[in-house]
Coordinates of C-alpha atoms in Angstrom, one line a residue:
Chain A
X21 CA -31.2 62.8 88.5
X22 CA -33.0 65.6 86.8
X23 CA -32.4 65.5 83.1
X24 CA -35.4 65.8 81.5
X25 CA -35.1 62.1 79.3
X26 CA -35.4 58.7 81.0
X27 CA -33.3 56.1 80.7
X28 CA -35.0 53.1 81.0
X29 CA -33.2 49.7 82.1
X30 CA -33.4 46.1 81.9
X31 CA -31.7 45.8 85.5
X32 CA -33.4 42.6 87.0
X33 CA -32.0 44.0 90.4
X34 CA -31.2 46.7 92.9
X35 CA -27.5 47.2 93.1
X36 CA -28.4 47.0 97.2
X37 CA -30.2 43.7 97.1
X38 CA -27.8 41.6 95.0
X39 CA -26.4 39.4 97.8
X40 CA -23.0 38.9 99.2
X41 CA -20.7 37.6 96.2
X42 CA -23.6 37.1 93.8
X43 CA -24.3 33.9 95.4
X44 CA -27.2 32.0 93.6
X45 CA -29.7 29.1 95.3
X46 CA -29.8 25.9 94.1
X47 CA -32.6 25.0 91.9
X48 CA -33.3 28.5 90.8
X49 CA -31.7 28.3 87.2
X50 CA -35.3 27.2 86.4
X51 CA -36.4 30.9 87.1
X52 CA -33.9 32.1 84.5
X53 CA -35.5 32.1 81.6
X54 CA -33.4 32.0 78.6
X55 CA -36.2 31.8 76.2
X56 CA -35.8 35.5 75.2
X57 CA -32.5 34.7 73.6
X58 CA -33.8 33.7 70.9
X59 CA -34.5 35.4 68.0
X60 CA -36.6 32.0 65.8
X61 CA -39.5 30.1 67.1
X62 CA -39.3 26.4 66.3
X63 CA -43.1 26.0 64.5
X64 CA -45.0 22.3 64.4
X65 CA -46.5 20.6 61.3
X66 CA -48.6 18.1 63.4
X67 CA -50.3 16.7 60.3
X68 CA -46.1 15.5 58.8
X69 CA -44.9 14.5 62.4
X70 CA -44.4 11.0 63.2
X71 CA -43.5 11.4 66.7
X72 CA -40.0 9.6 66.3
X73 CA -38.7 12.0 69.5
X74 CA -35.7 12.9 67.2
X75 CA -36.5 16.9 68.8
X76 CA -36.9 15.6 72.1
X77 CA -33.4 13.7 71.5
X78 CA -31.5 16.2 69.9
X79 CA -32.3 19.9 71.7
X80 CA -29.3 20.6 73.6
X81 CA -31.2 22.6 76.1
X82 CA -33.8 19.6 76.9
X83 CA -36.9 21.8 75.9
X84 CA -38.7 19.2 74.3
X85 CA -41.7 17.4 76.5
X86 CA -43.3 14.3 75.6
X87 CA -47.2 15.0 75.4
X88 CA -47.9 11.1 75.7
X89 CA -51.7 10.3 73.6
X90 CA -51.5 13.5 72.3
X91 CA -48.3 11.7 70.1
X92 CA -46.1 15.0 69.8
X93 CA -43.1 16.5 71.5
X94 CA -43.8 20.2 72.4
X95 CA -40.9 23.3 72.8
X96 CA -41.0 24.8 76.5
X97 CA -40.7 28.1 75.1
X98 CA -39.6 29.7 78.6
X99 CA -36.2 27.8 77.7
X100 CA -36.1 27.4 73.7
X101 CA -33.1 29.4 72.2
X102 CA -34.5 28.9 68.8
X103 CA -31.2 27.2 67.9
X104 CA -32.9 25.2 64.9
X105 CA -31.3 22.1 65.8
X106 CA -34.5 20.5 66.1
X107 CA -35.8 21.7 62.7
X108 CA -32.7 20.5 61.1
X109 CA -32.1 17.5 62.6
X110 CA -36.5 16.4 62.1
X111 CA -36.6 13.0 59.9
X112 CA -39.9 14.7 58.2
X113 CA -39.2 18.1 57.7
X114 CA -42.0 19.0 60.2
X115 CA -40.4 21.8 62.4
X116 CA -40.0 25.2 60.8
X117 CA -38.4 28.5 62.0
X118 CA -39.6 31.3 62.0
X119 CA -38.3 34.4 62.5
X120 CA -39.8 36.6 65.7
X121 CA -40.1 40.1 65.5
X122 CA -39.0 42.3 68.9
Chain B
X3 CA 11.3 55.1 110.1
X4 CA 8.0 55.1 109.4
X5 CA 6.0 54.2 112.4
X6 CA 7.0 54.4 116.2
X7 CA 8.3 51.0 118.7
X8 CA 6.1 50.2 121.8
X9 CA 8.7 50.6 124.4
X10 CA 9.8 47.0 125.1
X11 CA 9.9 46.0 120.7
X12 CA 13.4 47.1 120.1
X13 CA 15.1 44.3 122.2
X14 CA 13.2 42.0 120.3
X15 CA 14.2 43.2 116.9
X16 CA 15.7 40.5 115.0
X17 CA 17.8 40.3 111.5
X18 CA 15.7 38.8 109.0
X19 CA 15.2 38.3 105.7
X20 CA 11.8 40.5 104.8
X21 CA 10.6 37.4 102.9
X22 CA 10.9 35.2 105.6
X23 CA 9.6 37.3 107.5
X24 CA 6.7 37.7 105.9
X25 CA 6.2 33.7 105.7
X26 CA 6.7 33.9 109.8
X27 CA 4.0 36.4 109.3
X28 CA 1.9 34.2 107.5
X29 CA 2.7 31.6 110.3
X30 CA 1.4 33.8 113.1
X31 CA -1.7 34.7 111.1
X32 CA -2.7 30.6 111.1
X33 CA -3.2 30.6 107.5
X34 CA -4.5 27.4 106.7
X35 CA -4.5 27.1 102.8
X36 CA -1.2 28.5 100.7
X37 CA -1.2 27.9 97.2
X38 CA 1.7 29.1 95.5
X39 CA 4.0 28.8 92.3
X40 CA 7.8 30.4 92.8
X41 CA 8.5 33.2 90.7
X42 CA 11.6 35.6 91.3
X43 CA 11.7 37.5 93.5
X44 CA 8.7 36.4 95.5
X45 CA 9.9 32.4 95.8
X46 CA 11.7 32.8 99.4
X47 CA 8.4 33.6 100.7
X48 CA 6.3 30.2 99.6
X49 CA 9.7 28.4 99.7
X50 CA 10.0 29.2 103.7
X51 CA 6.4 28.8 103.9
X52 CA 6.6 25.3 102.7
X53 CA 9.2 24.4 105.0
X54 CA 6.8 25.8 107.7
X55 CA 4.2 23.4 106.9
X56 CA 6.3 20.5 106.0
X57 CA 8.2 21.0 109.7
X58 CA 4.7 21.3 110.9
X59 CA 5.7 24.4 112.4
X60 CA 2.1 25.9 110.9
X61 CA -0.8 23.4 110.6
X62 CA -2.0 24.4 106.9
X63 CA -2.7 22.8 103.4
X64 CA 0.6 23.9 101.0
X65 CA -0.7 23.5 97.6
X66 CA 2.5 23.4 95.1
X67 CA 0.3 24.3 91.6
X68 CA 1.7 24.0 88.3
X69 CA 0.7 27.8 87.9
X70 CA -0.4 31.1 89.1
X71 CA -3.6 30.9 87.0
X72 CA -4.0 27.7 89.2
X73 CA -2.3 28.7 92.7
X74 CA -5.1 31.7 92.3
X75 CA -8.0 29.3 91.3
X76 CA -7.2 26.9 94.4
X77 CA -7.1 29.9 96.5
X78 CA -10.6 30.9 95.5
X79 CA -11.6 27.3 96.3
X80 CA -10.6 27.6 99.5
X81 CA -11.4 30.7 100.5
X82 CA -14.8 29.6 99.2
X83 CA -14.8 26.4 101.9
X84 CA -14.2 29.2 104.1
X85 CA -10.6 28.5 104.8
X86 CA -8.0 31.6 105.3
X87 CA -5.4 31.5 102.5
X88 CA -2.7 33.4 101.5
X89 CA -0.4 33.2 98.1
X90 CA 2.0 35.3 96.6
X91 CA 3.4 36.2 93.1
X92 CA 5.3 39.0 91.0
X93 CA 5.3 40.4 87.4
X94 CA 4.6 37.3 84.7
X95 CA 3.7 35.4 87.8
X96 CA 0.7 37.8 88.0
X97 CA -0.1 37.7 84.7
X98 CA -0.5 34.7 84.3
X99 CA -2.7 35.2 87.5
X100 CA -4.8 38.0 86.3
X101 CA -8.0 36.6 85.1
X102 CA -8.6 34.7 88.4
X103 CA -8.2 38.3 90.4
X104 CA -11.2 39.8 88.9
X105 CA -13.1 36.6 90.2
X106 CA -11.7 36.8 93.6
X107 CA -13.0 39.9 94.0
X108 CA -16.4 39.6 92.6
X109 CA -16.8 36.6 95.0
X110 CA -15.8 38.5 98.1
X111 CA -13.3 36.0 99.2
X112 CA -11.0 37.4 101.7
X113 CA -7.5 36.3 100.0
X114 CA -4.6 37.7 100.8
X115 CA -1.6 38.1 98.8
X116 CA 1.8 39.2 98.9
X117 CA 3.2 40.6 95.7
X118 CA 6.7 41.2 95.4
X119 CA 6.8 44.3 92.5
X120 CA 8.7 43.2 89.8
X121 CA 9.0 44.7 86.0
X122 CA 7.2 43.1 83.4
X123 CA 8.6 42.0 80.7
X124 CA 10.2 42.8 77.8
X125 CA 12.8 43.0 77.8
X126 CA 12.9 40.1 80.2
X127 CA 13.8 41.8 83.6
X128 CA 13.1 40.2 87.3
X129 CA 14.3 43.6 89.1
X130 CA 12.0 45.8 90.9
X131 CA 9.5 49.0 89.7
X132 CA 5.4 48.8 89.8
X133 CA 4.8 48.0 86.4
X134 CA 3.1 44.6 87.6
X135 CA 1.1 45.8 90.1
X136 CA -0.2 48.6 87.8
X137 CA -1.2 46.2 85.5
X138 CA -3.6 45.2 87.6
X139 CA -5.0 48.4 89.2
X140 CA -8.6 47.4 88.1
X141 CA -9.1 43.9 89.5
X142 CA -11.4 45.1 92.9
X143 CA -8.2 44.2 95.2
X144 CA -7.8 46.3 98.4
X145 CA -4.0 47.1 97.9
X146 CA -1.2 48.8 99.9
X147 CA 2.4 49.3 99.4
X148 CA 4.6 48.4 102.4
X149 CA 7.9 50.9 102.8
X150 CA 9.9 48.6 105.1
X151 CA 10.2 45.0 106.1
X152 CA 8.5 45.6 109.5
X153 CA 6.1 47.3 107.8
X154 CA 5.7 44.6 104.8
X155 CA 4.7 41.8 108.1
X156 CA 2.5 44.4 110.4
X157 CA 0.5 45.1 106.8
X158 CA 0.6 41.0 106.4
X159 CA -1.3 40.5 109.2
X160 CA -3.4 43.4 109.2
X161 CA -4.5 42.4 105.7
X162 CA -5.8 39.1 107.1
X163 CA -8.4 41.0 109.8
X164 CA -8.8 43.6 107.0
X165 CA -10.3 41.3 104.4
X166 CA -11.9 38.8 106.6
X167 CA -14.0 42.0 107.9
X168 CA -17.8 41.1 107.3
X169 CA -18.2 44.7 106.5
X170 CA -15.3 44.4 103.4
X171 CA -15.2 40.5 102.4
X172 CA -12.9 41.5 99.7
X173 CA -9.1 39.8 98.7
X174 CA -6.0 42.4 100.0
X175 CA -2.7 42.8 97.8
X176 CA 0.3 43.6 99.7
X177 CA 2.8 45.0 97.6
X178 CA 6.4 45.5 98.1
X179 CA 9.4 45.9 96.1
X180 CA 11.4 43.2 95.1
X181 CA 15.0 42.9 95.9
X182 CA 15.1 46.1 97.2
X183 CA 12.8 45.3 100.2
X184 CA 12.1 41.3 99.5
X185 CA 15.7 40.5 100.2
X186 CA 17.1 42.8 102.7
X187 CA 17.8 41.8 105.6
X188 CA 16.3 44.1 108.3
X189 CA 15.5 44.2 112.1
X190 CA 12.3 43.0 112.4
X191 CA 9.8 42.7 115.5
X192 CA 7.8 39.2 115.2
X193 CA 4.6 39.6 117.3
X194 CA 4.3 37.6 120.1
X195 CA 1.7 34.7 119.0
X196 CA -0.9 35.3 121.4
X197 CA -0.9 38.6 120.6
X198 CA -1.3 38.1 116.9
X199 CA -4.4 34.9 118.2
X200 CA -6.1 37.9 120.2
X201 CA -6.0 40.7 117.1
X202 CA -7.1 38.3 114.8
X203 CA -9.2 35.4 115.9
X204 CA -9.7 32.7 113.2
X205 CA -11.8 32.9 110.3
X206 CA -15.4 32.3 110.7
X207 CA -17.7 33.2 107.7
X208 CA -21.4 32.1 106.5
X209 CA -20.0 33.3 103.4
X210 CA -18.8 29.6 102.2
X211 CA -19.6 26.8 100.9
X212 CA -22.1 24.4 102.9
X213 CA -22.7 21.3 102.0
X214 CA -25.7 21.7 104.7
X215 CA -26.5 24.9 103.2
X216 CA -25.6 24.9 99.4
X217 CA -25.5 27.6 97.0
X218 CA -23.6 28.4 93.5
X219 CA -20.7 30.9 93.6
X220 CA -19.5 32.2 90.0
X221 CA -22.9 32.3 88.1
X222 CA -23.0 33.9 84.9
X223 CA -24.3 37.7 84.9
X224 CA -25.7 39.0 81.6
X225 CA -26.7 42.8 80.8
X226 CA -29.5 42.8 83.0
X227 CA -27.1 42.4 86.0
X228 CA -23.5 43.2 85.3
X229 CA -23.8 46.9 85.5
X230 CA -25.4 46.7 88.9
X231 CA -22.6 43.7 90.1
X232 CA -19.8 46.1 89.2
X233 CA -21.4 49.2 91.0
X234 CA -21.6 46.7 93.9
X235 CA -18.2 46.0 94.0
X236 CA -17.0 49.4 93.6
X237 CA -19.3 50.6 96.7
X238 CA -17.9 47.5 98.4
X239 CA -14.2 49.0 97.6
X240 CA -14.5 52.3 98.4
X241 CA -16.5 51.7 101.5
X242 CA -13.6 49.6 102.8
X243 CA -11.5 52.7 103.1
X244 CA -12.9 53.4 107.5
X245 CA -12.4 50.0 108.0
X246 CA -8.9 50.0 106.5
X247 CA -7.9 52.7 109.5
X248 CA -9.9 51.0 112.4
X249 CA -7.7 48.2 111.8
X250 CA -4.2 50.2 111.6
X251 CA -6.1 51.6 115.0
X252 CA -6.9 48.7 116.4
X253 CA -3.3 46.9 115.7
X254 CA -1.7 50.5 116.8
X255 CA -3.6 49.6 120.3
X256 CA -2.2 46.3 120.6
X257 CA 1.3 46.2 119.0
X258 CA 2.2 50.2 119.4
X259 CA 3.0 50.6 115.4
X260 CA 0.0 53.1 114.3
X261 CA -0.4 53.2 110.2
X262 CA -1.8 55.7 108.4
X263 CA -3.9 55.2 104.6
X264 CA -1.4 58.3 103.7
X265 CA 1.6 59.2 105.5
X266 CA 3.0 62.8 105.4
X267 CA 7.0 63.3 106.3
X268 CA 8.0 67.1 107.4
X269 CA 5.0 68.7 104.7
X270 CA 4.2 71.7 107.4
X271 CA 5.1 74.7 105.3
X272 CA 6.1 72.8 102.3
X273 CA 6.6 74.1 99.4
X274 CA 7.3 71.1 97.1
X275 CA 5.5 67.8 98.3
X276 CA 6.9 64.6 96.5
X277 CA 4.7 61.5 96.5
X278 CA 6.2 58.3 96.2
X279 CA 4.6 54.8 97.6
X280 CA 6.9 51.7 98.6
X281 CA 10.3 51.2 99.8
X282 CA 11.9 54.2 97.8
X283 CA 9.9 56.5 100.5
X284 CA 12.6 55.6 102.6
X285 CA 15.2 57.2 101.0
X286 CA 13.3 59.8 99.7
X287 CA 12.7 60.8 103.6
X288 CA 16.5 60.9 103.9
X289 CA 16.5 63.4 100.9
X290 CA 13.8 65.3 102.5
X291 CA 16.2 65.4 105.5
X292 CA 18.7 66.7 103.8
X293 CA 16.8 69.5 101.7
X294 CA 15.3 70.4 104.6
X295 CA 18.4 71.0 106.5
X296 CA 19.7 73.2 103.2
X297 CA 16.9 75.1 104.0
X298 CA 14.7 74.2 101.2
X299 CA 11.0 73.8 102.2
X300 CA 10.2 70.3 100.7
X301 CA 8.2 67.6 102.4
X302 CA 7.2 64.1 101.3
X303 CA 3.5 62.1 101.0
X304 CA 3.5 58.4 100.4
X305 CA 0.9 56.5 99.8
X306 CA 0.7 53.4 101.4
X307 CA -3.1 52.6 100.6
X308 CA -3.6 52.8 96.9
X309 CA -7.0 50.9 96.2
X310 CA -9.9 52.0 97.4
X311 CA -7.9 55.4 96.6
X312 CA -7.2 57.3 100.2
X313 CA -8.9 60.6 98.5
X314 CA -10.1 62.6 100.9
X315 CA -6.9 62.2 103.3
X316 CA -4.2 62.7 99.9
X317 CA -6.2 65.9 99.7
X318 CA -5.6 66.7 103.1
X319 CA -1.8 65.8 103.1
X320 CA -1.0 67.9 100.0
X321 CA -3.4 71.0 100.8
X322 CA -1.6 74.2 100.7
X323 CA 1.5 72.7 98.8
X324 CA 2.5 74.9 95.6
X325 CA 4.3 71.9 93.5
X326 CA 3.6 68.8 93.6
X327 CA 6.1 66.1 91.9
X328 CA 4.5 63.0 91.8
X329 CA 6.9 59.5 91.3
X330 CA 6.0 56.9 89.6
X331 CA 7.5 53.3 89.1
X332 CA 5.5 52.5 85.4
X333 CA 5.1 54.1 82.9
X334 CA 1.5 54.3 81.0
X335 CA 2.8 53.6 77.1
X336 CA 1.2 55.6 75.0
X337 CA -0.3 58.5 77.1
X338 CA 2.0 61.4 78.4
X339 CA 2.3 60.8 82.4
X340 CA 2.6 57.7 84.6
X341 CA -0.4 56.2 86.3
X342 CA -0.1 57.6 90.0
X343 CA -0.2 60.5 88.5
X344 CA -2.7 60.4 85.6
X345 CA -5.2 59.6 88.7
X346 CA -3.6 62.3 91.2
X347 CA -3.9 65.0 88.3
X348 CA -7.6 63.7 87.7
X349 CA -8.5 64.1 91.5
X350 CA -6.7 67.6 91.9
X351 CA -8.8 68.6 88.7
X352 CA -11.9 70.6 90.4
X353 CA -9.6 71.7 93.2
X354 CA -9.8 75.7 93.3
X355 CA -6.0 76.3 94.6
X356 CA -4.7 73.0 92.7
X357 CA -0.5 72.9 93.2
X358 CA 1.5 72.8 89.9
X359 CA 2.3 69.1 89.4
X360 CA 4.7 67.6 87.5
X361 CA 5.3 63.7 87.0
X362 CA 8.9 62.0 87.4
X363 CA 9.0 58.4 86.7
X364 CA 12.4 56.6 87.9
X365 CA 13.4 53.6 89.1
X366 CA 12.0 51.4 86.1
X367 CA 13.1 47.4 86.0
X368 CA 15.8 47.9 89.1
X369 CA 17.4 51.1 88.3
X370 CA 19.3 52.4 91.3
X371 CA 16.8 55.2 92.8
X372 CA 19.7 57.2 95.2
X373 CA 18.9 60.5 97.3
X374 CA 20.5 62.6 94.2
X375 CA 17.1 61.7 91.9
X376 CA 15.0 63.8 94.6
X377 CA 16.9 66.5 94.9
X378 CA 17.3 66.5 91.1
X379 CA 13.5 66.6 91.3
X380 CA 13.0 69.4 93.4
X381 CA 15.6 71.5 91.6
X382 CA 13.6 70.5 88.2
X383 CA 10.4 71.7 89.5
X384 CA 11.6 75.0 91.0
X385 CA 13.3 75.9 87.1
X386 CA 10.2 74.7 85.9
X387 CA 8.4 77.0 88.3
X388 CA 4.6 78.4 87.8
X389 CA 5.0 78.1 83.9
X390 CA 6.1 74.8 84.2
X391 CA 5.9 71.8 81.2
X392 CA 2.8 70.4 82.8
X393 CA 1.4 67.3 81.6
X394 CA 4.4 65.3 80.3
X395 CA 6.4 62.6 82.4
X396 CA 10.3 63.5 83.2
X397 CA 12.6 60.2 82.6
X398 CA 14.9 60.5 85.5
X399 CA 18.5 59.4 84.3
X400 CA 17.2 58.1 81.1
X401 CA 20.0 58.1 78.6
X402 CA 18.4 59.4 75.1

């Protein structure tokens, strides 16, 4: 192509090297991250929490690890859609969202 | 006809039914999945195949779904197990169908599936133009329209080695015209069995599902991927179209019938080409005959491969023609020609000595298409003549 502006793309692949069908390995929906989805970062108050695991219990995408002594569930943000439920669902108002600029 | 006899075929010509023949087809092909629903006029096909494999005349899984959206999705999981599997449908049938082509196609699974044209509805019609398979023109099938019922089982079994080519991987539409070819009873050359075993061995793929080596078929692909996936599949499409003819080659070797992706009838010096594609080719050739004999120079181009588009040999067949009168069995509602030719005018469009063209559509929901509607075509385009209303469909025998 010669025109003189780029167009830029957020292909992930080749048209040539997508395989046969679009076949996909097992165990690799762990490199898709669906973190950049979202568009509001779930935010900790670690002073409020109480570590009840309500987060941990509610996400519906499983983002929440338990941190063990440290006595507080923490977002995998690779995976966190910033859905809120967390926030919303938190016995002591503890999680905030907050909007992300692009 | 169409296509010349290896020398020993016509003593073993035999009267039957095109569907059933094209279920013996199936049969000789060793299809070992069919998934069907009945839906007139494709149901003597599936119904004769499941008396094939409930006489255990062909070893194979019969499926009887509660649907085409299911008789397609069981055919995708077989084809996905690797299996060779055939359905077949027609008009709502398909419709009801249409969502599970696109995926079938996507997947590369090497389905094949005869599709008995039938009008859509409304008003509610089960007679015979190409409104159903235009419907679905987009869906990444490889399709072809068969003219005659020998034709309709040699394309049946081509269609097999066609889309179970590692180079194509891609689910084959064979389209003929119901009533009008689906239940006339014709003379029809069965291929020997081991004939048919040697031309097309069974179905080995690594493109399956393996429970020794697993992978995911159907994954979701978002923006950063769908653009490319659909570039893929068009390559994949029009890079059949070689492979496609080494097939009718290959099959010409063996059983002495050679196909062409576009067939030309008497077009040297021509001065009027019609186009047409399925069964009404055949009396369109005897029109042609009789034109020809009244000393009118008109020849005849069908069609018989109509995705991936044939477009470098449909240039070739019409080259030098001065009108052009394309037929077409659907209408486009809402947009002024027909869809065979919409796309012909389209590819004809940076030609430097295009032909005048003008678009007839007849034969709509099992209206009688008799040799009289050519040669009422080719007189309409000669009064037309260079100055001709271009760009507008003709209603042949509408009633208005």
């Amino acid at each position: 192509m010669s025109a003189k502006t780029i167009v830029t793309t957020e292909a992930l692949m080749k048209v040539g090297d997508l395989p046969l069908g679009l076949t996909v390995q097992p165990g690799s929906t762990v490199d898709f991250k669906t973190g950049d989805w979202r568009s509001a970062l779930p935010v900790l108050d670690r002073e409020k929490c109480s570590y009840c695991g309500f987060c941990y219990v509610y996400c519906p995408d499983g983002v929440y690890q338990d941190m063990g002594p440290e006595k507080y569930y923490k977002p995998d943000l690779d995976y966190c859609k910033g859905c809120g439920v967390c926030a919303h669902e938190c016995p002591k108002k503890c999680i905030q969202m907050v909007i992300q600029e692009v | 006809m169409s296509a010349p006899k290896g020398k020993s075929d016509s003593a073993r010509a035999i009267g039957l039914e095109v569907s059933l023949a094209i279920a013996e087809a199936v049969k000789l092909a060793e299809a070992e999945v069919v998934a069907a629903y009945p839906i007139t006029p494709q149901t003597h096909i599936v119904e004769h195949l499941s008396e094939l494999v409930a006489n255990g005349e062909l070893t194979a899984e019969y499926v009887p779904v509660e649907s085409e959206q299911s008789a397609m999705s069981a055919c995708i999981g077989a084809a996905a197990a690797g299996a060779r599997t055939f359905t077949s449908t027609s008009s709502q049938g398909l419709l009801l169908m249409a969502e599970m082509l696109y995926i079938a196609s996507i997947l590369r699974l090497p389905i094949v599936m005869a599709m008995v044209n039938r009008a859509i509805s409304g008003p509610i019609n089960i007679w015979n133009d190409h409104s159903d398979a235009m419907s679905v023109r987009d869906c990444g099938w490889i399709q072809v329209f068969a003219e005659t019922g020998q034709e309709a089982v040699d394309l049946t079994i081509m269609s097999f080695r066609i889309a179970e080519d590692p180079g194509v991987l891609l689910p084959l539409i064979v389209n003929l015209d119901g009533f009008t070819l689906s239940h006339f009873i014709e003379p029809v050359i069965l291929p020997e069995a081991a004939e048919v075993r040697r031309f097309l061995p069974p179905y080995e793929t690594a493109h399956k599902l393996d429970i020794q080596n697993p992978l995911s078929l159907g994954a979701l692909g978002g923006p950063e991927i769908y653009t490319e996936a659909r570039r893929a599949l068009d390559l994949a499409l029009t890079g059949a179209k070689p492979r496609i003819q080494r097939v009718f080659d290959d099959f010409a070797k063996v059983f002495g019938r050679q196909y062409k992706l576009v067939e030309t009838y008497r077009t040297e010096g021509a001065e009027t080409i019609l186009v047409t594609m399925g069964s009404i080719s055949e009396t369109a050739m005897t029109a042609v005959d009789e034109m020809r004999e009244a000393g009118q120079k008109v020849g005849l181009v069908r069609l018989r491969l109509w995705r991936p588009f044939p477009v470098e040999e449909f240039r070739a067949a019409v080259a030098g023609a001065k009108n052009l009168a394309v037929i077409d069995r659907a209408m486009i509602l809402g947009f002024p020609e027909g869809p065979v030719a919409t796309e012909i005018r389209a590819l004809l469009y940076h030609e430097k000595n295009r032909p005048h063209m003008t678009n007839f559509i007849l034969g709509l929901g099992g209206r009688d298409v008799p040799r009289s509607h050519f040669k009422h075509i080719v007189e309409r385009v000669r009064e037309l003549g260079a100055s001709g209303r271009q760009g507008r469909y003709e209603l042949v025998g509408v009633l208005e």
